[in-house]
mmCIF file of C-alpha atoms in Angstrom:
data_model
loop_
_atom_site.group_PDB
_atom_site.id
_atom_site.type_symbol
_atom_site.label_atom_id
_atom_site.label_comp_id
_atom_site.label_asym_id
_atom_site.label_seq_id
_atom_site.Cartn_x
_atom_site.Cartn_y
_atom_site.Cartn_z
ATOM 1 C CA UNK A 26 103.548 142.622 103.599
ATOM 2 C CA UNK A 27 100.776 139.308 103.758
ATOM 3 C CA UNK A 28 101.114 136.190 103.329
ATOM 4 C CA UNK A 29 99.801 134.487 99.571
ATOM 5 C CA UNK A 30 96.749 131.989 99.586
ATOM 6 C CA UNK A 31 99.007 129.512 98.078
ATOM 7 C CA UNK A 32 101.783 130.397 100.859
ATOM 8 C CA UNK A 33 99.352 129.745 103.810
ATOM 9 C CA UNK A 34 97.550 126.901 102.052
ATOM 10 C CA UNK A 35 100.741 125.110 101.971
ATOM 11 C CA UNK A 36 101.683 125.323 106.048
ATOM 12 C CA UNK A 37 99.092 124.304 106.838
ATOM 13 C CA UNK A 38 99.109 120.457 105.824
ATOM 14 C CA UNK A 39 97.418 117.800 107.805
ATOM 15 C CA UNK A 40 100.347 115.350 109.298
ATOM 16 C CA UNK A 41 100.527 112.324 107.480
ATOM 17 C CA UNK A 42 98.457 109.676 108.020
ATOM 18 C CA UNK A 43 101.921 107.682 109.081
ATOM 19 C CA UNK A 44 101.983 109.891 111.919
ATOM 20 C CA UNK A 45 98.314 109.890 113.172
ATOM 21 C CA UNK A 46 97.563 108.017 116.295
ATOM 22 C CA UNK A 47 95.026 105.288 116.036
ATOM 23 C CA UNK A 48 95.299 101.397 116.255
ATOM 24 C CA UNK A 49 94.574 99.415 113.620
ATOM 25 C CA UNK A 50 91.385 96.586 114.130
ATOM 26 C CA UNK A 51 91.844 93.318 115.086
ATOM 27 C CA UNK A 52 91.096 90.969 111.422
ATOM 28 C CA UNK A 53 87.394 89.540 111.920
ATOM 29 C CA UNK A 54 86.764 85.957 112.739
ATOM 30 C CA UNK A 55 86.236 86.004 108.785
ATOM 31 C CA UNK A 56 89.318 87.539 108.380
ATOM 32 C CA UNK A 57 91.479 84.593 110.373
ATOM 33 C CA UNK A 58 89.750 81.957 108.509
ATOM 34 C CA UNK A 59 89.511 83.000 105.328
ATOM 35 C CA UNK A 60 93.573 83.012 105.912
ATOM 36 C CA UNK A 61 93.864 80.077 107.390
ATOM 37 C CA UNK A 62 92.525 78.272 104.712
ATOM 38 C CA UNK A 63 94.424 79.999 102.158
ATOM 39 C CA UNK A 64 98.036 78.656 104.327
ATOM 40 C CA UNK A 65 95.922 75.665 104.559
ATOM 41 C CA UNK A 66 95.588 75.707 100.489
ATOM 42 C CA UNK A 67 99.268 77.337 99.321
ATOM 43 C CA UNK A 68 100.795 74.432 101.482
ATOM 44 C CA UNK A 69 99.355 71.550 99.519
ATOM 45 C CA UNK A 70 100.332 73.966 95.601
ATOM 46 C CA UNK A 71 102.196 77.424 95.548
ATOM 47 C CA UNK A 72 100.327 79.019 93.095
ATOM 48 C CA UNK A 73 97.347 79.399 94.652
ATOM 49 C CA UNK A 74 95.526 82.553 94.458
ATOM 50 C CA UNK A 75 94.286 84.803 97.542
ATOM 51 C CA UNK A 76 90.474 84.530 95.171
ATOM 52 C CA UNK A 77 90.852 80.353 95.830
ATOM 53 C CA UNK A 78 91.020 80.340 99.621
ATOM 54 C CA UNK A 79 88.054 83.140 99.620
ATOM 55 C CA UNK A 80 85.571 80.624 97.662
ATOM 56 C CA UNK A 81 86.990 77.558 99.983
ATOM 57 C CA UNK A 82 86.119 79.170 103.431
ATOM 58 C CA UNK A 83 82.906 80.146 101.293
ATOM 59 C CA UNK A 84 82.040 76.618 101.127
ATOM 60 C CA UNK A 85 83.630 75.909 104.319
ATOM 61 C CA UNK A 86 81.180 78.690 106.454
ATOM 62 C CA UNK A 87 78.119 77.135 104.208
ATOM 63 C CA UNK A 88 78.888 73.393 105.352
ATOM 64 C CA UNK A 89 79.038 74.473 108.784
ATOM 65 C CA UNK A 90 82.901 73.902 109.132
ATOM 66 C CA UNK A 91 83.937 77.512 110.166
#
């Protein structure tokens, strides 16, 4: 007897993302900069949110201090 469509579909699943080969993309200069700004701000005030650091990093970038 032939397999049903359901059984064939279940056996042909892709490998999970965890098991696939490949690496991570390296952090861009902007990502490194924003992380550094966030860490500086976090040292001064532990309640700072990352979006506050993004705003501050944007201001610094426009001022040419990146």
